PDB file of C-alpha atoms in Angstrom:
ATOM      1  CA  PHE A   5     136.288  53.433 124.620  1.00 45.00           C
ATOM      2  CA  PRO A   6     138.148  53.534 121.572  1.00 50.00           C
ATOM      3  CA  VAL A   7     138.678  52.384 118.313  1.00 49.00           C
ATOM      4  CA  GLY A   8     140.714  52.959 115.618  1.00 53.00           C
ATOM      5  CA  PRO A   9     142.404  56.382 116.239  1.00 53.00           C
ATOM      6  CA  ASN A  10     139.289  57.636 117.348  1.00 56.00           C
ATOM      7  CA  ILE A  11     139.539  58.679 121.327  1.00 52.00           C
ATOM      8  CA  ILE A  12     135.631  57.248 122.350  1.00 57.00           C
ATOM      9  CA  THR A  13     133.186  55.599 120.408  1.00 59.00           C
ATOM     10  CA  ASP A  14     130.222  55.576 122.346  1.00 62.00           C
ATOM     11  CA  ARG A  15     127.648  55.171 119.984  1.00 62.00           C
ATOM     12  CA  TYR A  16     128.809  51.727 119.409  1.00 64.00           C
ATOM     13  CA  THR A  17     126.876  51.407 123.379  1.00 68.00           C
ATOM     14  CA  TYR A  18     123.617  52.648 121.761  1.00 69.00           C
ATOM     15  CA  VAL A  19     122.257  49.171 120.549  1.00 76.00           C
ATOM     16  CA  PRO A  20     123.513  47.100 123.966  1.00 75.00           C
ATOM     17  CA  TYR A  21     121.960  49.761 126.148  1.00 67.00           C
ATOM     18  CA  ILE A  22     118.561  48.609 124.869  1.00 75.00           C
ATOM     19  CA  GLY A  23     119.048  46.155 127.398  1.00 74.00           C
ATOM     20  CA  VAL A  24     120.172  48.124 130.158  1.00 69.00           C
ATOM     21  CA  PHE A  25     117.171  49.921 130.203  1.00 68.00           C
ATOM     22  CA  PHE A  26     114.824  46.882 129.530  1.00 69.00           C
ATOM     23  CA  ILE A  27     115.693  45.591 132.889  1.00 78.00           C
ATOM     24  CA  ILE A  28     115.844  48.802 134.484  1.00 72.00           C
ATOM     25  CA  GLY A  29     112.518  49.477 133.302  1.00 67.00           C
ATOM     26  CA  SER A  30     111.297  45.670 133.844  1.00 75.00           C
ATOM     27  CA  GLY A  31     112.572  46.552 137.542  1.00 65.00           C
ATOM     28  CA  PHE A  32     110.401  50.270 138.436  1.00 64.00           C
ATOM     29  CA  ALA A  33     107.499  48.326 137.026  1.00 71.00           C
ATOM     30  CA  TYR A  34     108.347  45.823 139.473  1.00 67.00           C
ATOM     31  CA  ILE A  35     108.646  47.827 142.378  1.00 68.00           C
ATOM     32  CA  GLN A  36     105.213  49.339 141.130  1.00 69.00           C
ATOM     33  CA  ASP A  37     103.095  46.567 141.845  1.00 68.00           C
ATOM     34  CA  ASN A  38     105.189  44.648 144.586  1.00 72.00           C
ATOM     35  CA  PHE A  39     105.928  48.104 146.705  1.00 67.00           C
ATOM     36  CA  THR A  40     104.464  50.087 149.639  1.00 70.00           C
ATOM     37  CA  LYS A  41     103.068  53.719 148.318  1.00 70.00           C
ATOM     38  CA  GLU A  42     106.166  54.829 150.660  1.00 69.00           C
ATOM     39  CA  ARG A  43     108.758  53.511 148.135  1.00 71.00           C
ATOM     40  CA  LYS A  44     106.991  53.882 145.472  1.00 65.00           C
ATOM     41  CA  ALA A  45     106.766  57.623 145.475  1.00 70.00           C
ATOM     42  CA  LEU A  46     110.744  57.253 146.396  1.00 72.00           C
ATOM     43  CA  THR A  47     111.021  55.382 143.680  1.00 70.00           C
ATOM     44  CA  THR A  48     109.340  58.009 141.734  1.00 70.00           C
ATOM     45  CA  LEU A  49     111.005  60.258 142.861  1.00 77.00           C
ATOM     46  CA  VAL A  50     114.869  58.821 142.504  1.00 74.00           C
ATOM     47  CA  ALA A  51     113.994  58.639 138.864  1.00 69.00           C
ATOM     48  CA  VAL A  52     112.797  61.996 138.180  1.00 75.00           C
ATOM     49  CA  PHE A  53     116.427  62.574 139.679  1.00 74.00           C
ATOM     50  CA  VAL A  54     118.015  61.355 137.427  1.00 72.00           C
ATOM     51  CA  ILE A  55     115.718  61.494 134.775  1.00 73.00           C
ATOM     52  CA  GLY A  56     116.783  65.961 135.308  1.00 75.00           C
ATOM     53  CA  LEU A  57     119.937  65.216 135.992  1.00 74.00           C
ATOM     54  CA  PHE A  58     121.361  63.038 132.704  1.00 68.00           C
ATOM     55  CA  SER A  59     118.736  66.337 130.931  1.00 71.00           C
ATOM     56  CA  TYR A  60     120.540  68.664 132.423  1.00 66.00           C
ATOM     57  CA  VAL A  61     123.721  67.078 131.778  1.00 65.00           C
ATOM     58  CA  SER A  62     122.664  66.631 127.948  1.00 65.00           C
ATOM     59  CA  TYR A  63     121.772  70.161 127.855  1.00 62.00           C
ATOM     60  CA  GLN A  64     125.336  71.405 129.077  1.00 64.00           C
ATOM     61  CA  ARG A  65     126.734  69.473 126.109  1.00 64.00           C
ATOM     62  CA  CYS A  66     125.380  71.035 123.596  1.00 62.00           C
ATOM     63  CA  HIS A  67     127.307  74.170 124.182  1.00 65.00           C
ATOM     64  CA  VAL A  68     130.489  71.800 123.416  1.00 62.00           C
ATOM     65  CA  TRP A  69     129.078  70.341 119.784  1.00 70.00           C
ATOM     66  CA  LYS A  70     128.232  74.636 118.764  1.00 77.00           C
ATOM     67  CA  ASN A  71     130.750  73.745 115.695  1.00 79.00           C
ATOM     68  CA  SER A  72     133.772  71.476 115.014  1.00 85.00           C
ATOM     69  CA  GLU A  73     135.687  74.186 116.862  1.00 85.00           C
ATOM     70  CA  THR A  74     134.059  73.828 120.544  1.00 89.00           C
ATOM     71  CA  LEU A  75     134.239  70.221 119.519  1.00 88.00           C
ATOM     72  CA  TRP A  76     137.619  69.443 119.869  1.00 89.00           C
ATOM     73  CA  THR A  77     138.999  72.097 121.573  1.00 91.00           C
ATOM     74  CA  ASP A  78     136.857  70.336 124.326  1.00 90.00           C
ATOM     75  CA  VAL A  79     138.024  67.090 123.042  1.00 89.00           C
ATOM     76  CA  ILE A  80     141.718  68.574 123.339  1.00 93.00           C
ATOM     77  CA  SER A  81     141.497  70.216 127.010  1.00 90.00           C
ATOM     78  CA  LYS A  82     140.550  66.918 127.902  1.00 90.00           C
ATOM     79  CA  TYR A  83     142.510  64.127 126.243  1.00 90.00           C
ATOM     80  CA  PRO A  84     145.585  67.026 125.059  1.00 91.00           C
ATOM     81  CA  ASN A  85     148.317  64.653 123.731  1.00 92.00           C
ATOM     82  CA  THR A  86     146.184  63.296 121.676  1.00 90.00           C
ATOM     83  CA  SER A  87     146.683  64.038 117.440  1.00 93.00           C
ATOM     84  CA  GLU A  88     143.026  63.157 116.479  1.00 93.00           C
ATOM     85  CA  GLY A  89     141.459  66.561 118.389  1.00 94.00           C
ATOM     86  CA  TYR A  90     144.029  68.876 116.876  1.00 96.00           C
ATOM     87  CA  LEU A  91     144.421  67.347 113.279  1.00 97.00           C
ATOM     88  CA  ASN A  92     140.222  68.344 113.627  1.00 96.00           C
ATOM     89  CA  ARG A  93     140.127  70.654 114.516  1.00 96.00           C
ATOM     90  CA  GLY A  94     142.253  71.807 112.402  1.00 97.00           C
ATOM     91  CA  GLN A  95     140.568  71.249 109.745  1.00 96.00           C
ATOM     92  CA  TYR A  96     137.816  72.991 110.722  1.00 96.00           C
ATOM     93  CA  PHE A  97     139.932  76.641 110.939  1.00 96.00           C
ATOM     94  CA  THR A  98     140.835  75.033 107.023  1.00 96.00           C
ATOM     95  CA  ASP A  99     137.500  75.092 106.114  1.00 95.00           C
ATOM     96  CA  ASN A 100     136.837  78.758 107.450  1.00 96.00           C
ATOM     97  CA  ASP A 101     140.231  80.595 106.208  1.00 95.00           C
ATOM     98  CA  GLN A 102     141.590  80.782 109.465  1.00 96.00           C
ATOM     99  CA  PHE A 103     145.117  79.433 108.560  1.00 96.00           C
ATOM    100  CA  ASN A 104     147.530  80.854 111.104  1.00 96.00           C
ATOM    101  CA  LYS A 105     144.899  78.614 113.446  1.00 97.00           C
ATOM    102  CA  ALA A 106     144.635  76.101 110.917  1.00 97.00           C
ATOM    103  CA  MET A 107     148.635  75.697 110.569  1.00 97.00           C
ATOM    104  CA  ALA A 108     149.678  75.415 114.235  1.00 97.00           C
ATOM    105  CA  ASP A 109     147.156  73.150 114.898  1.00 97.00           C
ATOM    106  CA  TYR A 110     148.736  70.448 112.156  1.00 98.00           C
ATOM    107  CA  ASN A 111     151.960  71.084 113.546  1.00 97.00           C
ATOM    108  CA  THR A 112     151.035  69.895 117.131  1.00 97.00           C
ATOM    109  CA  THR A 113     149.521  67.011 115.529  1.00 97.00           C
ATOM    110  CA  LEU A 114     152.559  66.103 113.821  1.00 97.00           C
ATOM    111  CA  GLN A 115     154.171  66.807 117.336  1.00 97.00           C
ATOM    112  CA  LEU A 116     152.187  63.989 118.815  1.00 96.00           C
ATOM    113  CA  ASN A 117     151.936  61.723 115.947  1.00 96.00           C
ATOM    114  CA  PRO A 118     155.087  62.879 113.028  1.00 96.00           C
ATOM    115  CA  LYS A 119     153.330  59.713 110.881  1.00 95.00           C
ATOM    116  CA  THR A 120     149.890  61.233 110.510  1.00 95.00           C
ATOM    117  CA  THR A 121     149.312  61.574 106.882  1.00 96.00           C
ATOM    118  CA  LEU A 122     146.753  63.597 106.741  1.00 96.00           C
ATOM    119  CA  ALA A 123     148.229  66.254 108.350  1.00 97.00           C
ATOM    120  CA  TYR A 124     150.628  66.581 106.677  1.00 97.00           C
ATOM    121  CA  ILE A 125     148.484  66.948 103.625  1.00 97.00           C
ATOM    122  CA  ASN A 126     146.102  69.239 104.731  1.00 97.00           C
ATOM    123  CA  ARG A 127     148.650  71.466 106.081  1.00 97.00           C
ATOM    124  CA  GLY A 128     150.333  71.374 102.763  1.00 97.00           C
ATOM    125  CA  ASN A 129     146.868  72.923 101.447  1.00 97.00           C
ATOM    126  CA  VAL A 130     147.053  75.566 103.046  1.00 97.00           C
ATOM    127  CA  TYR A 131     150.965  76.242 102.785  1.00 97.00           C
ATOM    128  CA  GLY A 132     149.257  76.065  98.992  1.00 96.00           C
ATOM    129  CA  ARG A 133     146.232  78.251  99.017  1.00 94.00           C
ATOM    130  CA  GLN A 134     149.155  81.025 101.145  1.00 95.00           C
ATOM    131  CA  GLY A 135     150.778  80.591  97.736  1.00 94.00           C
ATOM    132  CA  MET A 136     154.301  79.119  99.402  1.00 97.00           C
ATOM    133  CA  PHE A 137     153.842  76.198  96.851  1.00 97.00           C
ATOM    134  CA  GLU A 138     158.234  75.106  97.474  1.00 97.00           C
ATOM    135  CA  GLN A 139     156.254  74.091 102.001  1.00 97.00           C
ATOM    136  CA  ALA A 140     153.517  72.560  99.834  1.00 98.00           C
ATOM    137  CA  LEU A 141     155.376  70.285  97.738  1.00 98.00           C
ATOM    138  CA  SER A 142     157.589  68.863 100.686  1.00 97.00           C
ATOM    139  CA  ASP A 143     154.463  68.231 102.891  1.00 98.00           C
ATOM    140  CA  TYR A 144     153.549  65.964 100.012  1.00 98.00           C
ATOM    141  CA  THR A 145     156.235  65.089  99.457  1.00 97.00           C
ATOM    142  CA  ARG A 146     156.292  63.751 102.816  1.00 97.00           C
ATOM    143  CA  ALA A 147     152.582  62.500 102.803  1.00 97.00           C
ATOM    144  CA  ILE A 148     153.238  59.675  99.859  1.00 97.00           C
ATOM    145  CA  ALA A 149     156.469  58.670 101.586  1.00 97.00           C
ATOM    146  CA  LEU A 150     153.897  57.269 103.964  1.00 97.00           C
ATOM    147  CA  ASP A 151     151.056  56.604 102.249  1.00 96.00           C
ATOM    148  CA  PRO A 152     152.273  56.325  98.625  1.00 95.00           C
ATOM    149  CA  GLY A 153     149.008  55.033  97.337  1.00 95.00           C
ATOM    150  CA  ALA A 154     146.484  57.986  98.801  1.00 94.00           C
ATOM    151  CA  SER A 155     145.517  59.385  95.040  1.00 96.00           C
ATOM    152  CA  LYS A 156     144.170  62.780  96.862  1.00 96.00           C
ATOM    153  CA  VAL A 157     147.963  63.892  97.276  1.00 97.00           C
ATOM    154  CA  TYR A 158     149.327  62.951  93.929  1.00 98.00           C
ATOM    155  CA  LEU A 159     146.010  65.641  92.577  1.00 98.00           C
ATOM    156  CA  ASN A 160     147.518  68.263  95.132  1.00 97.00           C
ATOM    157  CA  ARG A 161     150.673  67.965  93.696  1.00 98.00           C
ATOM    158  CA  GLY A 162     149.973  68.305  90.592  1.00 98.00           C
ATOM    159  CA  ASN A 163     148.330  71.275  90.483  1.00 97.00           C
ATOM    160  CA  VAL A 164     151.201  73.627  92.526  1.00 97.00           C
ATOM    161  CA  TYR A 165     153.176  72.074  90.071  1.00 97.00           C
ATOM    162  CA  GLY A 166     151.154  73.273  87.862  1.00 96.00           C
ATOM    163  CA  MET A 167     151.265  76.925  89.913  1.00 95.00           C
ATOM    164  CA  GLN A 168     154.730  76.970  89.335  1.00 96.00           C
ATOM    165  CA  GLY A 169     155.006  76.166  85.761  1.00 96.00           C
ATOM    166  CA  LYS A 170     156.045  72.522  85.958  1.00 97.00           C
ATOM    167  CA  ILE A 171     153.391  71.969  83.356  1.00 97.00           C
ATOM    168  CA  ASP A 172     155.586  67.995  83.112  1.00 97.00           C
ATOM    169  CA  SER A 173     155.578  68.154  86.761  1.00 98.00           C
ATOM    170  CA  SER A 174     152.547  67.976  87.361  1.00 98.00           C
ATOM    171  CA  ILE A 175     151.216  65.852  84.069  1.00 98.00           C
ATOM    172  CA  ILE A 176     153.404  62.819  86.116  1.00 98.00           C
ATOM    173  CA  ASP A 177     151.426  63.333  88.884  1.00 98.00           C
ATOM    174  CA  TYR A 178     148.043  63.370  87.420  1.00 98.00           C
ATOM    175  CA  THR A 179     148.901  60.251  85.930  1.00 98.00           C
ATOM    176  CA  ARG A 180     149.881  58.632  88.997  1.00 98.00           C
ATOM    177  CA  ALA A 181     146.923  60.083  90.709  1.00 98.00           C
ATOM    178  CA  ILE A 182     144.737  58.513  87.933  1.00 98.00           C
ATOM    179  CA  SER A 183     146.399  54.258  88.015  1.00 97.00           C
ATOM    180  CA  LEU A 184     145.586  54.404  91.877  1.00 97.00           C
ATOM    181  CA  GLU A 185     141.861  55.821  90.936  1.00 96.00           C
ATOM    182  CA  ARG A 186     141.036  55.233  87.485  1.00 94.00           C
ATOM    183  CA  ASN A 187     137.960  56.988  87.385  1.00 96.00           C
ATOM    184  CA  TYR A 188     139.685  60.677  89.289  1.00 97.00           C
ATOM    185  CA  LEU A 189     137.297  63.233  87.085  1.00 97.00           C
ATOM    186  CA  ASP A 190     139.445  65.973  88.415  1.00 97.00           C
ATOM    187  CA  ALA A 191     143.265  64.322  87.227  1.00 98.00           C
ATOM    188  CA  TYR A 192     141.521  64.132  83.663  1.00 98.00           C
ATOM    189  CA  ILE A 193     140.319  67.676  83.617  1.00 97.00           C
ATOM    190  CA  ASN A 194     144.070  68.897  85.647  1.00 98.00           C
ATOM    191  CA  ARG A 195     145.712  66.875  82.979  1.00 98.00           C
ATOM    192  CA  ALA A 196     144.256  67.693  80.425  1.00 97.00           C
ATOM    193  CA  ILE A 197     144.439  70.840  81.168  1.00 96.00           C
ATOM    194  CA  SER A 198     148.136  70.757  82.125  1.00 97.00           C
ATOM    195  CA  HIS A 199     148.074  69.270  77.540  1.00 97.00           C
ATOM    196  CA  SER A 200     146.657  72.459  76.502  1.00 95.00           C
ATOM    197  CA  LYS A 201     149.246  74.319  78.276  1.00 94.00           C
ATOM    198  CA  LYS A 202     151.693  72.509  76.231  1.00 95.00           C
ATOM    199  CA  ARG A 203     150.193  72.513  72.899  1.00 94.00           C
ATOM    200  CA  ASP A 204     148.934  68.920  72.998  1.00 95.00           C
ATOM    201  CA  PHE A 205     145.511  69.534  71.729  1.00 94.00           C
ATOM    202  CA  ASN A 206     145.408  65.888  70.707  1.00 93.00           C
ATOM    203  CA  ASN A 207     146.152  64.486  74.220  1.00 96.00           C
ATOM    204  CA  ALA A 208     143.803  66.858  76.530  1.00 96.00           C
ATOM    205  CA  VAL A 209     140.896  66.094  74.137  1.00 96.00           C
ATOM    206  CA  LYS A 210     141.095  62.783  74.996  1.00 96.00           C
ATOM    207  CA  ASP A 211     141.462  63.502  78.846  1.00 97.00           C
ATOM    208  CA  PHE A 212     138.578  65.631  77.961  1.00 97.00           C
ATOM    209  CA  ASN A 213     136.497  62.307  76.457  1.00 97.00           C
ATOM    210  CA  LYS A 214     137.449  60.527  79.477  1.00 97.00           C
ATOM    211  CA  ALA A 215     135.689  63.429  82.029  1.00 97.00           C
ATOM    212  CA  LEU A 216     132.979  63.490  79.724  1.00 97.00           C
ATOM    213  CA  GLU A 217     132.387  59.751  79.877  1.00 96.00           C
ATOM    214  CA  ILE A 218     132.668  59.614  83.329  1.00 97.00           C
ATOM    215  CA  ASN A 219     130.680  63.386  84.101  1.00 96.00           C
ATOM    216  CA  PRO A 220     128.421  63.407  81.231  1.00 94.00           C
ATOM    217  CA  ASN A 221     127.039  66.611  82.442  1.00 92.00           C
ATOM    218  CA  SER A 222     129.883  68.059  83.328  1.00 93.00           C
ATOM    219  CA  LEU A 223     129.596  71.544  81.175  1.00 94.00           C
ATOM    220  CA  LYS A 224     132.755  72.755  82.340  1.00 94.00           C
ATOM    221  CA  VAL A 225     134.357  70.124  80.939  1.00 96.00           C
ATOM    222  CA  TYR A 226     132.999  70.680  77.264  1.00 95.00           C
ATOM    223  CA  SER A 227     133.633  74.412  77.838  1.00 95.00           C
ATOM    224  CA  MET A 228     137.422  73.405  78.454  1.00 95.00           C
ATOM    225  CA  ARG A 229     136.837  70.812  75.536  1.00 96.00           C
ATOM    226  CA  ALA A 230     135.562  73.428  72.852  1.00 95.00           C
ATOM    227  CA  TYR A 231     138.531  76.023  73.754  1.00 92.00           C
ATOM    228  CA  SER A 232     141.442  72.837  72.227  1.00 93.00           C
ATOM    229  CA  TYR A 233     139.167  72.258  69.549  1.00 93.00           C
ATOM    230  CA  LEU A 234     139.594  75.657  68.775  1.00 92.00           C
ATOM    231  CA  ASP A 235     142.814  75.974  69.640  1.00 89.00           C
ATOM    232  CA  ASN A 236     143.731  73.107  67.178  1.00 88.00           C
ATOM    233  CA  GLY A 237     142.156  74.929  63.957  1.00 90.00           C
ATOM    234  CA  ASN A 238     139.058  72.229  64.507  1.00 93.00           C
ATOM    235  CA  TYR A 239     135.997  74.420  64.391  1.00 94.00           C
ATOM    236  CA  ASP A 240     133.452  72.316  63.863  1.00 95.00           C
ATOM    237  CA  PHE A 241     133.962  70.297  67.312  1.00 94.00           C
ATOM    238  CA  ALA A 242     134.688  73.411  68.220  1.00 95.00           C
ATOM    239  CA  ILE A 243     130.951  74.726  67.410  1.00 95.00           C
ATOM    240  CA  ALA A 244     129.035  71.488  68.592  1.00 95.00           C
ATOM    241  CA  ASP A 245     130.113  71.164  71.784  1.00 94.00           C
ATOM    242  CA  TYR A 246     129.798  75.299  72.258  1.00 94.00           C
ATOM    243  CA  THR A 247     126.034  74.383  70.937  1.00 94.00           C
ATOM    244  CA  LYS A 248     125.678  72.228  73.841  1.00 92.00           C
ATOM    245  CA  LEU A 249     126.906  74.067  75.851  1.00 93.00           C
ATOM    246  CA  ILE A 250     123.615  77.319  74.873  1.00 93.00           C
ATOM    247  CA  GLN A 251     121.330  74.414  74.493  1.00 91.00           C
ATOM    248  CA  ALA A 252     122.079  73.551  78.168  1.00 88.00           C
ATOM    249  CA  SER A 253     122.070  77.264  79.759  1.00 80.00           C
TER     250      SER A 253
END
């Protein structure tokens, strides 16, 4: 039965099934204690058959669960007009760099449900990885229109702006992401990088410092902060960060 956007959520029946199996077990025990030998044998034979049948069906399902592609392809074959199957299979294709297949599934998802925010985000990610930045920006902007509180989308769009050299726009999006998620580590790091590209090293260092408050063990941040110190002529601070990196290695 459906729960939220999920097509079937049979896991929620596992606990209630305890009562069902208790009743079945109690019935089987009653038959074994009170029925004739012939009826006991027949009951046992039926039980063995049912267990064997369900064991076979369960084994066959293992082929469907081989990976996410086979699982969601099976879902699509049974529910071709439901967007969830295409969306999730598209994510599998994206994770495995099969971008053409992923794009086809995201397009189908949006045909079935044009308000699927995650489909716009994921398709935007595919466009971005293929260097199709304008298309990526368009999809991220649509996703933001559907869900203005999605901090990840602002981060992704900021990344694309950064790759296009639109540094001011990237800073605006990173700042928005941080306003939505106060301890957004990647947003602080990427905004610091954008500040560095503008040679605004003071603000870059502030963001790197904040990133280290969130994750004091990030050697990547120490390395980038050292570079900012170096470019800004703060050699003692740069040496301190490089020393920490050497000690950590």
